[in-house]
Coordinates of C-alpha atoms and ligand atoms in Angstrom, one line a residue:
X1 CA 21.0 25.6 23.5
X2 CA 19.9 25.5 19.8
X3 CA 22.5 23.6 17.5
X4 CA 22.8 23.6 13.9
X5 CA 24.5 22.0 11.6
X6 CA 25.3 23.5 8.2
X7 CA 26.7 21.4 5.2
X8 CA 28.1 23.4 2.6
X9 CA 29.5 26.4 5.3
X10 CA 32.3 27.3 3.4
X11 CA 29.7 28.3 0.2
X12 CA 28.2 31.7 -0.3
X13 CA 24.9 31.0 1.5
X14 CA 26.6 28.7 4.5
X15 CA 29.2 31.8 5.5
X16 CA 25.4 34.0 5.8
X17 CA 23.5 31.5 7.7
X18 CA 26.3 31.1 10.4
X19 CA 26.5 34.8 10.7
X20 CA 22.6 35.2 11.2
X21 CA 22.2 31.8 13.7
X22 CA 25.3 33.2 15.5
X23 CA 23.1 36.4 15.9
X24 CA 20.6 34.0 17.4
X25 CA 22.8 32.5 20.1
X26 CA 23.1 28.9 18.0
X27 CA 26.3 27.3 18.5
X28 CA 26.9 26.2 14.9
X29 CA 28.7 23.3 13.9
X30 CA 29.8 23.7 10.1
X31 CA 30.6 20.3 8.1
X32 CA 33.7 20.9 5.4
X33 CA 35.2 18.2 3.2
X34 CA 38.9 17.5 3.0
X35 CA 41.0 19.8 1.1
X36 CA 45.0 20.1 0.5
X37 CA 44.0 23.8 0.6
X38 CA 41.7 25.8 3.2
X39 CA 38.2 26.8 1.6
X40 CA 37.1 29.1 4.7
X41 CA 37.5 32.6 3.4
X42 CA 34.0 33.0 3.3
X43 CA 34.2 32.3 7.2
X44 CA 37.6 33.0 8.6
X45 CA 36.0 36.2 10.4
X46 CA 33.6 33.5 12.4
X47 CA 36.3 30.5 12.9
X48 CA 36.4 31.7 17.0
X49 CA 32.5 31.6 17.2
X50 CA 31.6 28.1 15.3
X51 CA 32.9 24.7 15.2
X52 CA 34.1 23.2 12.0
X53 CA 34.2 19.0 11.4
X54 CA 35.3 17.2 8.4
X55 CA 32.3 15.5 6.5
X56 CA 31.2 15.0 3.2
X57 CA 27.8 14.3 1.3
X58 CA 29.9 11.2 -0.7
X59 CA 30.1 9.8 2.7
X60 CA 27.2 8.6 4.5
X61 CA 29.4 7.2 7.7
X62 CA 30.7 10.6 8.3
X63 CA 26.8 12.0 8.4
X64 CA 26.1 9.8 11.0
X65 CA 29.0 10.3 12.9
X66 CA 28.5 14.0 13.2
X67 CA 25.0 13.7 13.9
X68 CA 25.5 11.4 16.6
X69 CA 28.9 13.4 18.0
X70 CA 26.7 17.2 17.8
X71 CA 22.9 16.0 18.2
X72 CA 21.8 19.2 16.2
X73 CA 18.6 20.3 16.8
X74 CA 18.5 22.3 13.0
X75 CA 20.4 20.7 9.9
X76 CA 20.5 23.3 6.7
X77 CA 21.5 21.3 4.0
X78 CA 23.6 23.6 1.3
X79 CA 26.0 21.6 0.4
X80 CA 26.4 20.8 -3.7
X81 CA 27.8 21.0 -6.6
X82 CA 26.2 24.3 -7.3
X83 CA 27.7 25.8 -10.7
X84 CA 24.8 24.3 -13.8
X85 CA 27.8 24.3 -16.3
X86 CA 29.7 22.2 -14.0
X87 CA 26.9 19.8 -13.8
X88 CA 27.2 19.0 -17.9
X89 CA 31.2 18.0 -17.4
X90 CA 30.0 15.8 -14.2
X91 CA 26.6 14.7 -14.3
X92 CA 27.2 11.6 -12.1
X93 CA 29.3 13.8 -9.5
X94 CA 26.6 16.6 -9.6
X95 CA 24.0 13.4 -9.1
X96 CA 26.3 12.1 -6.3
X97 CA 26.1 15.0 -4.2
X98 CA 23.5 17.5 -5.1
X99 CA 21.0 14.3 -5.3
X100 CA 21.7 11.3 -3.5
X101 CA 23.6 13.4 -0.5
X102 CA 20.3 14.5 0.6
X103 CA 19.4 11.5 1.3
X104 CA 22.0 10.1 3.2
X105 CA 21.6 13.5 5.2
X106 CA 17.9 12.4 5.7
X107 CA 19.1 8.8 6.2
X108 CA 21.1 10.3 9.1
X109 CA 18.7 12.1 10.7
X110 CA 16.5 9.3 10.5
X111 CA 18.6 6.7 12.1
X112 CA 19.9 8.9 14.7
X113 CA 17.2 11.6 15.6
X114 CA 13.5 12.2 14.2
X115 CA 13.3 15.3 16.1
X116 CA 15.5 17.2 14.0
X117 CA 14.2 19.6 12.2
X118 CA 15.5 19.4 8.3
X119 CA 16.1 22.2 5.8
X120 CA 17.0 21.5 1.9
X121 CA 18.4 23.8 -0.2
X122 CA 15.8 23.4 -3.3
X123 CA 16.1 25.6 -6.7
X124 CA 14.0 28.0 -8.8
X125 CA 16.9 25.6 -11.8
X126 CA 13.7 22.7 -10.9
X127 CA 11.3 25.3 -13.2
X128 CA 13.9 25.3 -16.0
X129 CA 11.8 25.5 -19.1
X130 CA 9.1 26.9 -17.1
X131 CA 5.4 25.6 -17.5
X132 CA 3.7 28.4 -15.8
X133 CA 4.9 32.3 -15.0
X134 CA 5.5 33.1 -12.4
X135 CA 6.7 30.3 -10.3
X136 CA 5.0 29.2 -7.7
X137 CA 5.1 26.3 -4.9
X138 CA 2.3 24.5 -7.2
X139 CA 3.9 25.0 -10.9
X140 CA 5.4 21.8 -12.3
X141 CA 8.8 21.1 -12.8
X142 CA 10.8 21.0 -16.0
X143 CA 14.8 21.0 -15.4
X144 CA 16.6 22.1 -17.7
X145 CA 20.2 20.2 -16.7
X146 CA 21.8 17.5 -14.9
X147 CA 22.2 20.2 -11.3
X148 CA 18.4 21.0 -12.3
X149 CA 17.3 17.3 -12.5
X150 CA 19.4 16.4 -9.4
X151 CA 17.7 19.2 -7.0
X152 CA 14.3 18.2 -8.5
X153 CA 15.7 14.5 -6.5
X154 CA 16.4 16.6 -3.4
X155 CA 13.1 18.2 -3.4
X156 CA 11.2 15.4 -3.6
X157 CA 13.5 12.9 -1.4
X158 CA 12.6 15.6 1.1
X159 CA 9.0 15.5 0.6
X160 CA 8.8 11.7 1.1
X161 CA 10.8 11.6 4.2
X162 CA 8.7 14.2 5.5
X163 CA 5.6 12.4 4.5
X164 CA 7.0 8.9 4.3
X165 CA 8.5 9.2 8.3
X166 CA 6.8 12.2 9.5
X167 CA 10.2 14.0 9.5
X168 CA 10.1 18.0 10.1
X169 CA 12.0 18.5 6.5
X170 CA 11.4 21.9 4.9
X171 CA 12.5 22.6 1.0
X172 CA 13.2 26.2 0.4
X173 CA 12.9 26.7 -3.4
X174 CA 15.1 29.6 -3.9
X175 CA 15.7 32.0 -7.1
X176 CA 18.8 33.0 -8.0
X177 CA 20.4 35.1 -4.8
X178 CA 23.9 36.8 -5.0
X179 CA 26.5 38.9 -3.0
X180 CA 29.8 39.8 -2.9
X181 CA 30.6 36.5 -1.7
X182 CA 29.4 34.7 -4.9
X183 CA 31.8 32.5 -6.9
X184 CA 33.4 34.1 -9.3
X185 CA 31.8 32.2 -12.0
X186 CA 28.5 33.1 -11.5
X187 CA 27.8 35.6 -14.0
X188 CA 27.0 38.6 -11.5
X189 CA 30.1 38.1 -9.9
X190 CA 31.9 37.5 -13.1
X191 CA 30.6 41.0 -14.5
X192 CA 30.7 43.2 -11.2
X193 CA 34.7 41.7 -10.9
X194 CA 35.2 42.4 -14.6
X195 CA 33.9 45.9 -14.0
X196 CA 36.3 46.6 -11.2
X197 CA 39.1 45.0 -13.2
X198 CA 38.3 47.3 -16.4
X199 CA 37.9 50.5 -14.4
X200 CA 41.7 49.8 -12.7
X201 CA 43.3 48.8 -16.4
X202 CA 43.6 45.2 -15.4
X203 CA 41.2 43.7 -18.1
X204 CA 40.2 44.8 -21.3
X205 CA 37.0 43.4 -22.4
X206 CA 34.4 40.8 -20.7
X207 CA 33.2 37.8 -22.5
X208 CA 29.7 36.0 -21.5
X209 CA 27.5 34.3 -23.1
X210 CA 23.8 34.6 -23.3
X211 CA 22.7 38.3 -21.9
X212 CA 19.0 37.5 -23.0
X213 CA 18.7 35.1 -19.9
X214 CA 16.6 36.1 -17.7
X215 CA 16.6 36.0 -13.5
X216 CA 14.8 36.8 -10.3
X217 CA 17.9 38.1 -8.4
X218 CA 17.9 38.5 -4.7
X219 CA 20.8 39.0 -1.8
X220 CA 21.9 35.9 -0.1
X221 CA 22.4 37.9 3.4
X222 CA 18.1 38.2 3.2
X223 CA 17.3 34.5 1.3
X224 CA 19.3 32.5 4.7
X225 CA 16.4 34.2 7.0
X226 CA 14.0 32.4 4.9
X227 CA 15.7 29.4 5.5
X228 CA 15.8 30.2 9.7
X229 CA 12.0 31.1 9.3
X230 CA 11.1 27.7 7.9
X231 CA 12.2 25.5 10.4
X232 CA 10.7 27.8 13.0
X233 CA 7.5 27.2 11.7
X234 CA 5.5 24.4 13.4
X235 CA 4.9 22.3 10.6
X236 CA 7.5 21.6 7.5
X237 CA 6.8 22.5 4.3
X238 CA 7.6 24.2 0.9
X239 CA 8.4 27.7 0.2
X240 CA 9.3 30.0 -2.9
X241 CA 11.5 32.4 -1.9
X242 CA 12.8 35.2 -4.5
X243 CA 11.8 38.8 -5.4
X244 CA 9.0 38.6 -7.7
X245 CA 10.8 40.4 -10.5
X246 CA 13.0 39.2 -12.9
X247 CA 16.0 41.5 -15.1
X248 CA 18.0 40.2 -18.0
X249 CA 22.0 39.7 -18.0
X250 CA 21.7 42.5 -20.8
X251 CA 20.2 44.5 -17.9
X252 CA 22.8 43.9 -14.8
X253 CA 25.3 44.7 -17.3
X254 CA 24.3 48.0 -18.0
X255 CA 23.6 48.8 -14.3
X256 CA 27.2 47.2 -13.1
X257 CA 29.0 49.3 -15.6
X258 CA 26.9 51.8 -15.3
X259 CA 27.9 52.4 -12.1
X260 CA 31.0 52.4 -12.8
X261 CA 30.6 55.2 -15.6
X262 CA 31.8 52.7 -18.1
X263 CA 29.2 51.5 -21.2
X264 CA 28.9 47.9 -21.4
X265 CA 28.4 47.8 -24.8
X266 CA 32.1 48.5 -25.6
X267 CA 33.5 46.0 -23.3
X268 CA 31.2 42.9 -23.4
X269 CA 32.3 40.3 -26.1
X270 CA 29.6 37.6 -27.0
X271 CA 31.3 34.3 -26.5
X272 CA 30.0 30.8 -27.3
X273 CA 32.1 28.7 -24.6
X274 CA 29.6 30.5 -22.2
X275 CA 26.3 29.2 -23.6
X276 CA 25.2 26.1 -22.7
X277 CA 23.5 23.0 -24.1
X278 CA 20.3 24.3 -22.5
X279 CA 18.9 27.3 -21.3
X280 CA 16.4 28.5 -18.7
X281 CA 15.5 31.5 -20.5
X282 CA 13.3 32.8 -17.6
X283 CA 12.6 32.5 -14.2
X284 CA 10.5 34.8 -12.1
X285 CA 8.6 33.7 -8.6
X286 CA 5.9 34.0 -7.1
X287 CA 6.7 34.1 -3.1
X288 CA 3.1 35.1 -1.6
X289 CA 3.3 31.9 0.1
X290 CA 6.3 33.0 1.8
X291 CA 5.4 36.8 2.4
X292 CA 2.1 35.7 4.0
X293 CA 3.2 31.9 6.0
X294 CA 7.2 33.0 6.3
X295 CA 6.2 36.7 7.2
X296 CA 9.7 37.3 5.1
X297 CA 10.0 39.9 2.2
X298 CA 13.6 40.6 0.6
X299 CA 15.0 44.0 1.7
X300 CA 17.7 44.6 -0.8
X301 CA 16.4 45.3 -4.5
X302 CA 18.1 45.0 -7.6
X303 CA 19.7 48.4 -8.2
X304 CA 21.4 48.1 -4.8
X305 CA 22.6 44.8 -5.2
X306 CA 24.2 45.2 -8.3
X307 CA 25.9 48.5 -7.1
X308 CA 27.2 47.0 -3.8
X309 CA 28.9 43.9 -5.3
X310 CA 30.4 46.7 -8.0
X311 CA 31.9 48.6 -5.1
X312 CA 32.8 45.5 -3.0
X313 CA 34.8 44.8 -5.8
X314 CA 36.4 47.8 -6.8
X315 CA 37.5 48.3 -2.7
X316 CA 39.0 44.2 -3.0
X317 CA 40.5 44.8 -6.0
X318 CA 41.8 48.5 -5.7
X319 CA 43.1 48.0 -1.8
X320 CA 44.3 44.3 -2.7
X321 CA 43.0 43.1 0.2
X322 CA 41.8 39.4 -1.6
Ligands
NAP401 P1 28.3 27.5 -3.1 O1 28.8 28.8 -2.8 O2 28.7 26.8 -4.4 O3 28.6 26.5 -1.9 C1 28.5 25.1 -2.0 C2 29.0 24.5 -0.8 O4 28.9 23.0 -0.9 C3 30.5 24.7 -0.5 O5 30.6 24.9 0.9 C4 31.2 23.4 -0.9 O6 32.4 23.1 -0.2 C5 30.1 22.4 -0.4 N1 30.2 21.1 -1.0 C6 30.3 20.7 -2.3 N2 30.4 19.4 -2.4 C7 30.4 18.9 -1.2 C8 30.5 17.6 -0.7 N3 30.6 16.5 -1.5 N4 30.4 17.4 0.7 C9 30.3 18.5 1.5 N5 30.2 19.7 1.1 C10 30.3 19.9 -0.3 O7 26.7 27.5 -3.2 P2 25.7 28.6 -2.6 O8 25.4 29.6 -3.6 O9 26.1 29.0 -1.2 O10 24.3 27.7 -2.5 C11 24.0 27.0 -1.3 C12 23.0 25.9 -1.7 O11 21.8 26.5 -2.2 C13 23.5 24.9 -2.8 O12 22.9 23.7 -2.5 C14 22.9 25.5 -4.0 O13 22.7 24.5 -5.0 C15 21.6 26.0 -3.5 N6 21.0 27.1 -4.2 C16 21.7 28.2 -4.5 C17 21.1 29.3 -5.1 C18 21.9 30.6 -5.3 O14 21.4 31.4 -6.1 N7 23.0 30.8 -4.7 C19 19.7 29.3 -5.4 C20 19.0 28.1 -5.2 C21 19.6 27.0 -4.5 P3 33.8 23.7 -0.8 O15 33.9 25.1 -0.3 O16 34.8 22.8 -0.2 O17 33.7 23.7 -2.3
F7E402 O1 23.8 32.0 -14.7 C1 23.8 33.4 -18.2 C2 23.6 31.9 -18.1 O2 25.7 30.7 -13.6 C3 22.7 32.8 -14.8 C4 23.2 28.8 -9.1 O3 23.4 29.4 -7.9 O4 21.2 30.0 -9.5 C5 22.5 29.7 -10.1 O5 22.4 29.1 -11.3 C6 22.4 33.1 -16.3 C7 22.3 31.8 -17.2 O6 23.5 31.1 -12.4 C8 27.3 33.9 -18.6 O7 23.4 31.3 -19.3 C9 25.5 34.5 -19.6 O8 21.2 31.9 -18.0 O9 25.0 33.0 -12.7 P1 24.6 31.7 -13.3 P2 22.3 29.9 -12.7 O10 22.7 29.0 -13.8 O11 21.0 30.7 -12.8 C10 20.4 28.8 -9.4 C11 19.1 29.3 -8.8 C12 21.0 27.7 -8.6 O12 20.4 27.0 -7.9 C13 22.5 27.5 -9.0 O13 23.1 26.7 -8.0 O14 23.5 33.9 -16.9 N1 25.1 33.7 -18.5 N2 26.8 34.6 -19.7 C14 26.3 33.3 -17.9 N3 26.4 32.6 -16.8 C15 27.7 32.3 -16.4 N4 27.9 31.6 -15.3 N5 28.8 32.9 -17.1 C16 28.7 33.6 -18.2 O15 29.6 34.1 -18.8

C-alpha cells in the first residue's frame, strides 16, 4: 500500500491533497504540531480515513521518528509559515521553518530511507521582483521578503539533495492558488468573507491595501494533483504550476462584489497597514512544462473561483455553520 506523509495537513493545500490521495487508496499519515487548541477544521470530515501524529519542522527528532514509525513511500512537504506579512514580524521563525525544515525533512529521508520519493512546496514569491514575464522553470529568482528568500532555500536545498544524494525530491513552484479553505488573511479570502459579511449587514466597508498587485490565481483542489503527478513521474524535477493569466486585486474585487450585486468602489477603503515594505507587483507563469511533462492543466478559471468562494461564504456565514 502507498503511504504518504503530509506536513502541513491541517493548511489549505494539506486538507486537498489527503482528500485526492484518499481517492487513490493511500493511507495517509498527516504530521500536526502541538496546539492547546485543535487546528483540523480543514480535515475533521477525513479524521476516520487518515492518521494524524504530532511533529513539527522545529524538530528534527520528531522527523525521524515518524519516518522511521510510518516508512512512507511519498512525503509532500507543506508545512510553513505561509502568510508574507507574517514573515516581516518573524523573519528568523519564517527562516526556521519554511527554510531550514526542509532540510531536516530531507535530512530524514536521508538517514532513514532513500527511496522515498520527496515533494516541496516551492513558490511563484521566489520570482518576486520578477526578471523575466512570464515565469518559467528557467527565469531567475529575485524574492521580494524574508517567506520569499526562505522558499528560494527550500528550492534549492531540494535540488542539491536530489543532485547531491540522488534523492527522488521534486519542487513544485506554485502561483498563488486559493479556495474556500484559504486563511482568512489572504486577500481573496479576506474580500469574498468581507463580501458576504456586507451583503448580511455585518460589516460596513473593507480595508486592503494595494489592489494594483497583480496574481496568477488558481484553485488549490486542481494545484495538489500537480503535486501527486510529480512524484509519479520517473525522474524528480521542477515544475511551474499556475494558470498562465494573471488579474489584479482591483479586478477580484469587482468580480466578488459583483457577484454579489454590490459595487466595490463604495465599500473598499485604501489602508496603509495592508501594504507592505515590498511588493511583488506581478506574477504570471508559464506552465508549458507542466501541461506537456505533468499532462496537468487547471480546470477551474478565474470567474468561477472568485464566484464559489463568494457563495461558500455567504452559505457559512448566512446558515452559521462556521
Ligand atoms: P497554510 O494554509 O498556511 O498551511 C500551512 C501549514 O503548515 C499548516 O498546516 C500549519 O499548521 C503548518 N505548519 C506551520 N508551521 C509548522 C511547523 N513548525 N511544523 C509543522 N507544521 C507547521 O498554507 P497552504 O496555502 O496550504 O500552502 C501549503 C504550502 O504551499 C506552504 O508551504 C506554502 O508556503 C506553499 N505555497 C502556497 C501557495 C498558495 O497559494 N496557497 C503557493 C505556493 C506555495 P497549523 O494549522 O498548526 O498552523
Ligand atoms: O497577497 C495584496 C498584497 O497575502 C496577494 C501565499 O500563499 O501566495 C500567497 O502569498 C496580494 C499582495 O498572497 C491586501 O499586497 C492588497 O500583493 O493573498 P496574499 P501572497 O502574498 O501573494 C504565494 C504564492 C505564497 O507562496 C504564499 O504562501 O494582495 N493585498 N490588500 C493584500 N494582501 C493581503 N493579505 N491583505 C490585504 O488587505
Amino acid at each position: 500500500m502507498a503511504v504518504a506523509l503530509i506536513t502541513g495537513i491541517t493548511g489549505q493545500d494539506g486538507s486537498y491533497l489527503a482528500e485526492l490521495l484518499l481517492s487513490k487508496d493511500y493511507k495517509v499519515v498527516g504530521v500536526v504540531r502541538r496546539s492547546s487548541t485543535s487546528a483540523f477544521e480543514r480535515i475533521e470530515h477525513l479524521l476516520d480515513d487518515i492518521t494524524t501524529v504530532q511533529g513539527d519542522l522545529h524538530d528534527q527528532g520528531s522527523l525521524l521518528g515518524l519516518l522511521e514509525e510510518y516508512r512512507p513511500t511519498e512525503v509532500y512537504n507543506l508545512a510553513a509559515q505561509s502568510f508574507v506579512p507574517t514573515s516581516w514580524n518573524q523573519p528568523a521563525l519564517t527562516g526556521d521553518v519554511t527554510a531550514l525544515g526542509v532540510t531536516r525533512m530531507l535530512e530524514a529521508i536521508r538517514f532513514v530511507d532513500t527511496k522515498i520519493k520527496f515533494y516541496q512546496a516551492s513558490s511563484s514569491e521566489m520570482f518576486g521582483r520578477v526578471q523575466e514575464v512570464p515565469q518559467s522553470e528557467s527565469t531567475p529568482f529575485y524574492p521580494r521578503s524574508p517567506y520569499g528568500v526562505a522558499k528560494v532555500y527550500g528550492h534549492w536545498i531540494t535540488v542539491n539533495y536530489r543532485e547531491s544524494f540522488d534523492l527522488f525530491a521534486s519542487s513544485g513552484i506554485l502561483f498563488n492558488h486559493e479556495s474556500p479553505r484559504r486563511g482568512l488573511e489572504f486577500v481573496t479570502r479576506k474580500i469574498t468573507d468581507g463580501v458576504a459579511r456586507i451583503k448580511l449587514g455585518m460589516q460596513k466597508e473593507l480595508r486592503l491595501g494595494n489592489l494594483k498587485a497583480q496574481r496568477d490565481w488558481g484553485f488549490a483542489g486542481d494545484y495538489v494533483e500537480a503535486m501527486w503527478l510529480m512524484l509519479q513521474q520517473d525522474q524528480s524535477d521542477s515544475f511551474v504550476i499556475g494558470t498562465g493569466e494573471t488579474h489584479s486585486v482591483r479586478e477580484f474585487c469587482e468580480i466578488a462584489f459583483g457577484h454579489a450585486d454590490l459595487d466595490y468602489k463604495e465599500y473598499v477603503v485604501k489602508d496603509e497597514r495592508f501594504y507592505r515594505p515590498a511588493e511583488v507587483d506581478l506574477l504570471i507563469s508559464d506552465p508549458s512544462k507542466a501541461y506537456s511533462v505533468l499532462g496537468w492543466e487547471p480546470v477551474v478559471g478565474f470567474k468561477e473561483l472568485v464566484t464559489v468562494m463568494v457563495d461558500e461564504d455567504m452559505e457559512r456565514l448566512s446558515t452559521g455553520t462556521k
